Amino acid sequence: MSTEPSLDFVDIPKGSTGVAPIDASRQEETATNGGSLLFDPSTTLRATSHPTVALFHVLFKLLSLLFYLFSSLVTSNFVLTFVVSVLLLSADFWVVKNVSGRRLVGLRWWSSVSDDGSTSWVYESSPDTALYSAADKNVFWTALYLFPVCWSALLLLDAVRLKLSYMLIPLVAVAMSAANITGFTRCSKDQRKKINEFITTGIGRAMGSEGFRNTGGGGGGGGGGGGGGYTGVSQQV
């Protein structure tokens, strides 16, 4: 005859559930870092290595777009709308070209006019890509490509609605964005090319050194050192 095991009951103090409490702050952090489908711009900016630069990289783009969309609520004067919009777009162009491109992705482009009147376009890139985080690159390239798409849509909308004068503002925005996209795309191609050349050269040197040791050769030599800063290519027009 089998005997049933005895059950021991334990008294739990009132107010205790026996379950470890949930850390609300940790739960919120998990939700914002991937546990939620909602996009939190503040979290994205905090993840960058240069949050202030990333903020201004997006700020003037957003201000110019919002002002153009809602300027009719403030004024019906097209000249005022055009001037303010172009000023905001110009500020954005300057920030992207001279500040955020250099600080967020290590790229910069510029032009110079020689004494004979010819224009040289220079596309430079930093050889040390490890200095720039993935969050910095995501913010830079996403904003650089996203806002011209919005302006292109507004340009088509103005064309359909026959608002010919207001089409000038999206045209200016698309032209300025296209200039930065073209410049930084060429800089990025040069940067990837240099990275590939560096990897290929490193592998070749490693294989050559290994083969030299396997043959029993001796001797040694000193290699040159690399310089910091930006390197790039120049195109003359």
mmCIF file of C-alpha atoms in Angstrom:
data_model
loop_
_atom_site.group_PDB
_atom_site.id
_atom_site.type_symbol
_atom_site.label_atom_id
_atom_site.label_comp_id
_atom_site.label_asym_id
_atom_site.label_seq_id
_atom_site.Cartn_x
_atom_site.Cartn_y
_atom_site.Cartn_z
ATOM 1 C CA MET A 1 0.000 0.000 0.000
ATOM 2 C CA SER A 2 1.516 3.357 -1.159
ATOM 3 C CA THR A 3 1.561 6.356 1.073
ATOM 4 C CA GLU A 4 0.909 9.868 -0.255
ATOM 5 C CA PRO A 5 3.688 12.403 0.416
ATOM 6 C CA SER A 6 2.867 14.962 3.034
ATOM 7 C CA LEU A 7 2.615 18.591 2.023
ATOM 8 C CA ASP A 8 4.212 21.305 4.136
ATOM 9 C CA PHE A 9 2.569 24.713 4.065
ATOM 10 C CA VAL A 10 4.636 27.843 4.577
ATOM 11 C CA ASP A 11 3.110 31.053 5.824
ATOM 12 C CA ILE A 12 3.893 34.029 3.549
ATOM 13 C CA PRO A 13 3.881 37.443 5.212
ATOM 14 C CA LYS A 14 1.032 39.696 4.226
ATOM 15 C CA GLY A 15 1.880 41.951 1.282
ATOM 16 C CA SER A 16 4.545 39.597 -0.120
ATOM 17 C CA THR A 17 3.928 37.729 -3.394
ATOM 18 C CA GLY A 18 7.029 35.548 -3.359
ATOM 19 C CA VAL A 19 8.026 36.921 -6.782
ATOM 20 C CA ALA A 20 10.982 39.223 -7.327
ATOM 21 C CA PRO A 21 9.784 42.779 -8.012
ATOM 22 C CA ILE A 22 10.046 44.118 -11.536
ATOM 23 C CA ASP A 23 12.485 46.958 -12.033
ATOM 24 C CA ALA A 24 10.358 49.605 -13.767
ATOM 25 C CA SER A 25 13.344 51.588 -15.020
ATOM 26 C CA ARG A 26 14.911 48.474 -16.524
ATOM 27 C CA GLN A 27 11.614 47.520 -18.148
ATOM 28 C CA GLU A 28 11.332 51.003 -19.666
ATOM 29 C CA GLU A 29 14.923 50.864 -20.916
ATOM 30 C CA THR A 30 14.270 47.502 -22.576
ATOM 31 C CA ALA A 31 11.198 48.878 -24.293
ATOM 32 C CA THR A 32 13.024 51.877 -25.699
ATOM 33 C CA ASN A 33 16.072 49.907 -26.808
ATOM 34 C CA GLY A 34 14.295 47.331 -28.896
ATOM 35 C CA GLY A 35 11.378 45.956 -26.928
ATOM 36 C CA SER A 36 9.054 48.453 -28.530
ATOM 37 C CA LEU A 37 8.275 49.245 -32.133
ATOM 38 C CA LEU A 38 8.036 52.948 -31.365
ATOM 39 C CA PHE A 39 10.917 55.157 -32.502
ATOM 40 C CA ASP A 40 12.316 57.424 -29.826
ATOM 41 C CA PRO A 41 14.428 60.226 -31.364
ATOM 42 C CA SER A 42 15.835 61.247 -27.983
ATOM 43 C CA THR A 43 17.173 57.730 -27.405
ATOM 44 C CA THR A 44 18.744 57.694 -30.859
ATOM 45 C CA LEU A 45 20.454 61.043 -30.273
ATOM 46 C CA ARG A 46 21.760 59.901 -26.876
ATOM 47 C CA ALA A 47 23.255 56.821 -28.535
ATOM 48 C CA THR A 48 25.438 58.948 -30.805
ATOM 49 C CA SER A 49 28.970 59.980 -29.925
ATOM 50 C CA HIS A 50 28.185 63.609 -30.802
ATOM 51 C CA PRO A 51 24.555 64.235 -29.764
ATOM 52 C CA THR A 52 24.726 68.004 -30.220
ATOM 53 C CA VAL A 53 26.085 67.703 -33.751
ATOM 54 C CA ALA A 54 23.511 65.021 -34.564
ATOM 55 C CA LEU A 55 20.751 67.270 -33.226
ATOM 56 C CA PHE A 56 21.714 70.203 -35.442
ATOM 57 C CA HIS A 57 22.170 67.827 -38.380
ATOM 58 C CA VAL A 58 18.437 67.128 -38.167
ATOM 59 C CA LEU A 59 17.201 70.394 -36.642
ATOM 60 C CA PHE A 60 17.541 72.788 -39.584
ATOM 61 C CA LYS A 61 16.157 70.183 -41.985
ATOM 62 C CA LEU A 62 13.104 69.749 -39.807
ATOM 63 C CA LEU A 63 12.627 73.480 -39.184
ATOM 64 C CA SER A 64 12.755 74.354 -42.887
ATOM 65 C CA LEU A 65 10.299 71.597 -43.764
ATOM 66 C CA LEU A 66 7.838 72.478 -40.986
ATOM 67 C CA PHE A 67 8.005 76.191 -41.743
ATOM 68 C CA TYR A 68 7.246 75.559 -45.404
ATOM 69 C CA LEU A 69 4.290 73.321 -44.539
ATOM 70 C CA PHE A 70 2.729 75.644 -41.964
ATOM 71 C CA SER A 71 3.867 79.090 -43.114
ATOM 72 C CA SER A 72 0.373 79.802 -44.429
ATOM 73 C CA LEU A 73 -0.835 79.831 -40.825
ATOM 74 C CA VAL A 74 1.623 82.623 -40.022
ATOM 75 C CA THR A 75 1.752 84.748 -43.155
ATOM 76 C CA SER A 76 0.371 84.895 -46.671
ATOM 77 C CA ASN A 77 3.410 86.793 -47.947
ATOM 78 C CA PHE A 78 5.293 84.514 -50.351
ATOM 79 C CA VAL A 79 8.452 86.632 -50.267
ATOM 80 C CA LEU A 80 8.719 86.258 -46.498
ATOM 81 C CA THR A 81 8.092 82.521 -46.738
ATOM 82 C CA PHE A 82 10.733 82.181 -49.441
ATOM 83 C CA VAL A 83 13.371 84.203 -47.569
ATOM 84 C CA VAL A 84 12.931 82.382 -44.249
ATOM 85 C CA SER A 85 12.851 78.966 -45.937
ATOM 86 C CA VAL A 86 16.008 79.660 -47.941
ATOM 87 C CA LEU A 87 17.804 80.942 -44.836
ATOM 88 C CA LEU A 88 16.947 77.743 -42.958
ATOM 89 C CA LEU A 89 17.970 75.607 -45.930
ATOM 90 C CA SER A 90 21.248 77.515 -46.246
ATOM 91 C CA ALA A 91 21.977 77.013 -42.550
ATOM 92 C CA ASP A 92 21.315 73.301 -42.943
ATOM 93 C CA PHE A 93 23.565 73.112 -46.015
ATOM 94 C CA TRP A 94 26.416 74.802 -44.145
ATOM 95 C CA VAL A 95 26.056 72.615 -41.030
ATOM 96 C CA VAL A 96 26.004 69.382 -43.035
ATOM 97 C CA LYS A 97 28.873 70.340 -45.334
ATOM 98 C CA ASN A 98 31.214 71.823 -42.726
ATOM 99 C CA VAL A 99 30.283 70.280 -39.369
ATOM 100 C CA SER A 100 28.138 67.146 -39.219
ATOM 101 C CA GLY A 101 29.758 65.407 -42.182
ATOM 102 C CA ARG A 102 33.173 65.806 -40.594
ATOM 103 C CA ARG A 103 32.150 64.971 -37.017
ATOM 104 C CA LEU A 104 29.652 62.149 -37.618
ATOM 105 C CA VAL A 105 31.184 60.190 -40.510
ATOM 106 C CA GLY A 106 34.643 61.683 -41.070
ATOM 107 C CA LEU A 107 33.885 63.017 -44.550
ATOM 108 C CA ARG A 108 34.184 66.459 -46.093
ATOM 109 C CA TRP A 109 34.162 68.001 -49.530
ATOM 110 C CA TRP A 110 34.990 71.469 -50.732
ATOM 111 C CA SER A 111 36.026 73.434 -53.784
ATOM 112 C CA SER A 112 38.712 75.970 -54.564
ATOM 113 C CA VAL A 113 39.300 78.315 -57.484
ATOM 114 C CA SER A 114 42.855 78.542 -58.818
ATOM 115 C CA ASP A 115 44.505 81.614 -60.309
ATOM 116 C CA ASP A 116 43.679 80.529 -63.854
ATOM 117 C CA GLY A 117 39.970 80.381 -63.022
ATOM 118 C CA SER A 118 39.605 76.595 -62.918
ATOM 119 C CA THR A 119 37.650 75.013 -60.060
ATOM 120 C CA SER A 120 39.024 72.060 -58.109
ATOM 121 C CA TRP A 121 36.643 69.796 -56.183
ATOM 122 C CA VAL A 122 38.247 67.969 -53.279
ATOM 123 C CA TYR A 123 36.670 64.906 -51.632
ATOM 124 C CA GLU A 124 38.322 63.910 -48.360
ATOM 125 C CA SER A 125 37.765 61.156 -45.820
ATOM 126 C CA SER A 126 39.249 60.194 -42.480
ATOM 127 C CA PRO A 127 41.250 56.945 -42.637
ATOM 128 C CA ASP A 128 40.289 55.973 -39.077
ATOM 129 C CA THR A 129 36.654 54.861 -39.395
ATOM 130 C CA ALA A 130 36.691 53.384 -35.871
ATOM 131 C CA LEU A 131 36.316 56.910 -34.488
ATOM 132 C CA TYR A 132 32.739 57.133 -35.800
ATOM 133 C CA SER A 133 29.988 55.024 -34.250
ATOM 134 C CA ALA A 134 27.229 53.211 -36.093
ATOM 135 C CA ALA A 135 24.642 55.510 -34.486
ATOM 136 C CA ASP A 136 26.440 58.582 -35.853
ATOM 137 C CA LYS A 137 26.490 57.108 -39.349
ATOM 138 C CA ASN A 138 22.833 56.077 -39.200
ATOM 139 C CA VAL A 139 21.691 59.544 -38.145
ATOM 140 C CA PHE A 140 23.822 61.238 -40.797
ATOM 141 C CA TRP A 141 22.898 59.113 -43.811
ATOM 142 C CA THR A 142 19.231 58.636 -42.896
ATOM 143 C CA ALA A 143 18.592 62.363 -42.554
ATOM 144 C CA LEU A 144 20.713 63.152 -45.610
ATOM 145 C CA TYR A 145 18.565 60.939 -47.859
ATOM 146 C CA LEU A 146 15.172 61.167 -46.138
ATOM 147 C CA PHE A 147 14.502 64.896 -46.268
ATOM 148 C CA PRO A 148 15.191 65.303 -50.019
ATOM 149 C CA VAL A 149 12.542 62.640 -50.599
ATOM 150 C CA CYS A 150 10.073 64.726 -48.574
ATOM 151 C CA TRP A 151 10.965 67.872 -50.527
ATOM 152 C CA SER A 152 10.598 66.010 -53.826
ATOM 153 C CA ALA A 153 7.112 64.906 -52.801
ATOM 154 C CA LEU A 154 6.203 68.511 -51.943
ATOM 155 C CA LEU A 155 7.581 69.641 -55.299
ATOM 156 C CA LEU A 156 5.301 67.215 -57.134
ATOM 157 C CA LEU A 157 2.363 68.268 -54.970
ATOM 158 C CA ASP A 158 2.919 71.944 -55.772
ATOM 159 C CA ALA A 159 3.161 71.088 -59.467
ATOM 160 C CA VAL A 160 -0.167 69.240 -59.358
ATOM 161 C CA ARG A 161 -1.797 72.118 -57.485
ATOM 162 C CA LEU A 162 -0.238 74.615 -59.944
ATOM 163 C CA LYS A 163 1.456 76.568 -57.154
ATOM 164 C CA LEU A 164 4.294 77.546 -59.451
ATOM 165 C CA SER A 165 5.806 80.227 -57.243
ATOM 166 C CA TYR A 166 5.938 77.951 -54.194
ATOM 167 C CA MET A 167 7.713 75.303 -56.270
ATOM 168 C CA LEU A 168 10.864 77.413 -56.026
ATOM 169 C CA ILE A 169 11.372 76.513 -52.369
ATOM 170 C CA PRO A 170 11.338 72.709 -52.844
ATOM 171 C CA LEU A 171 13.569 73.173 -55.885
ATOM 172 C CA VAL A 172 16.144 75.033 -53.791
ATOM 173 C CA ALA A 173 15.908 72.377 -51.075
ATOM 174 C CA VAL A 174 16.379 69.504 -53.525
ATOM 175 C CA ALA A 175 19.300 71.273 -55.241
ATOM 176 C CA MET A 176 21.144 71.906 -51.959
ATOM 177 C CA SER A 177 20.487 68.373 -50.752
ATOM 178 C CA ALA A 178 21.662 66.934 -54.068
ATOM 179 C CA ALA A 179 24.941 68.853 -53.770
ATOM 180 C CA ASN A 180 25.631 67.418 -50.314
ATOM 181 C CA ILE A 181 24.547 63.918 -51.326
ATOM 182 C CA THR A 182 26.839 63.980 -54.353
ATOM 183 C CA GLY A 183 29.798 65.310 -52.379
ATOM 184 C CA PHE A 184 29.504 62.931 -49.446
ATOM 185 C CA THR A 185 28.757 59.921 -51.646
ATOM 186 C CA ARG A 186 32.020 60.494 -53.513
ATOM 187 C CA CYS A 187 33.845 60.929 -50.210
ATOM 188 C CA SER A 188 32.338 57.677 -48.941
ATOM 189 C CA LYS A 189 33.394 55.792 -52.073
ATOM 190 C CA ASP A 190 36.948 57.057 -51.632
ATOM 191 C CA GLN A 191 36.863 56.014 -47.972
ATOM 192 C CA ARG A 192 35.687 52.471 -48.794
ATOM 193 C CA LYS A 193 38.330 52.211 -51.517
ATOM 194 C CA LYS A 194 41.081 53.143 -49.075
ATOM 195 C CA ILE A 195 39.776 50.663 -46.498
ATOM 196 C CA ASN A 196 39.789 47.860 -49.069
ATOM 197 C CA GLU A 197 43.308 48.798 -50.161
ATOM 198 C CA PHE A 198 44.455 48.833 -46.545
ATOM 199 C CA ILE A 199 42.958 45.383 -45.888
ATOM 200 C CA THR A 200 44.425 43.957 -49.090
ATOM 201 C CA THR A 201 47.855 45.409 -48.323
ATOM 202 C CA GLY A 202 47.736 44.088 -44.762
ATOM 203 C CA ILE A 203 46.815 40.580 -45.907
ATOM 204 C CA GLY A 204 49.556 40.651 -48.541
ATOM 205 C CA ARG A 205 52.157 41.735 -46.011
ATOM 206 C CA ALA A 206 51.037 39.078 -43.524
ATOM 207 C CA MET A 207 51.206 36.325 -46.142
ATOM 208 C CA GLY A 208 54.614 37.534 -47.348
ATOM 209 C CA SER A 209 55.978 37.644 -43.813
ATOM 210 C CA GLU A 210 54.678 34.148 -43.085
ATOM 211 C CA GLY A 211 56.213 32.786 -46.277
ATOM 212 C CA PHE A 212 59.527 34.463 -45.471
ATOM 213 C CA ARG A 213 59.619 32.824 -42.040
ATOM 214 C CA ASN A 214 58.737 29.437 -43.510
ATOM 215 C CA THR A 215 61.744 29.623 -45.857
ATOM 216 C CA GLY A 216 64.038 30.199 -42.896
ATOM 217 C CA GLY A 217 65.113 33.677 -43.950
ATOM 218 C CA GLY A 218 66.278 36.204 -41.447
ATOM 219 C CA GLY A 219 66.871 39.882 -41.160
ATOM 220 C CA GLY A 220 64.544 42.673 -40.374
ATOM 221 C CA GLY A 221 63.453 46.018 -41.544
ATOM 222 C CA GLY A 222 61.499 48.925 -40.296
ATOM 223 C CA GLY A 223 58.252 50.069 -41.832
ATOM 224 C CA GLY A 224 57.050 53.595 -42.250
ATOM 225 C CA GLY A 225 54.403 55.189 -40.129
ATOM 226 C CA GLY A 226 51.079 56.500 -41.270
ATOM 227 C CA GLY A 227 49.884 59.991 -40.802
ATOM 228 C CA GLY A 228 46.665 61.177 -39.315
ATOM 229 C CA GLY A 229 44.128 63.629 -40.620
ATOM 230 C CA TYR A 230 42.159 63.508 -43.853
ATOM 231 C CA THR A 231 43.188 62.135 -47.201
ATOM 232 C CA GLY A 232 41.297 62.429 -50.428
ATOM 233 C CA VAL A 233 41.156 62.996 -54.140
ATOM 234 C CA SER A 234 40.912 66.167 -56.167
ATOM 235 C CA GLN A 235 39.011 66.733 -59.388
ATOM 236 C CA GLN A 236 39.667 69.791 -61.511
ATOM 237 C CA VAL A 237 36.995 71.390 -63.665
#
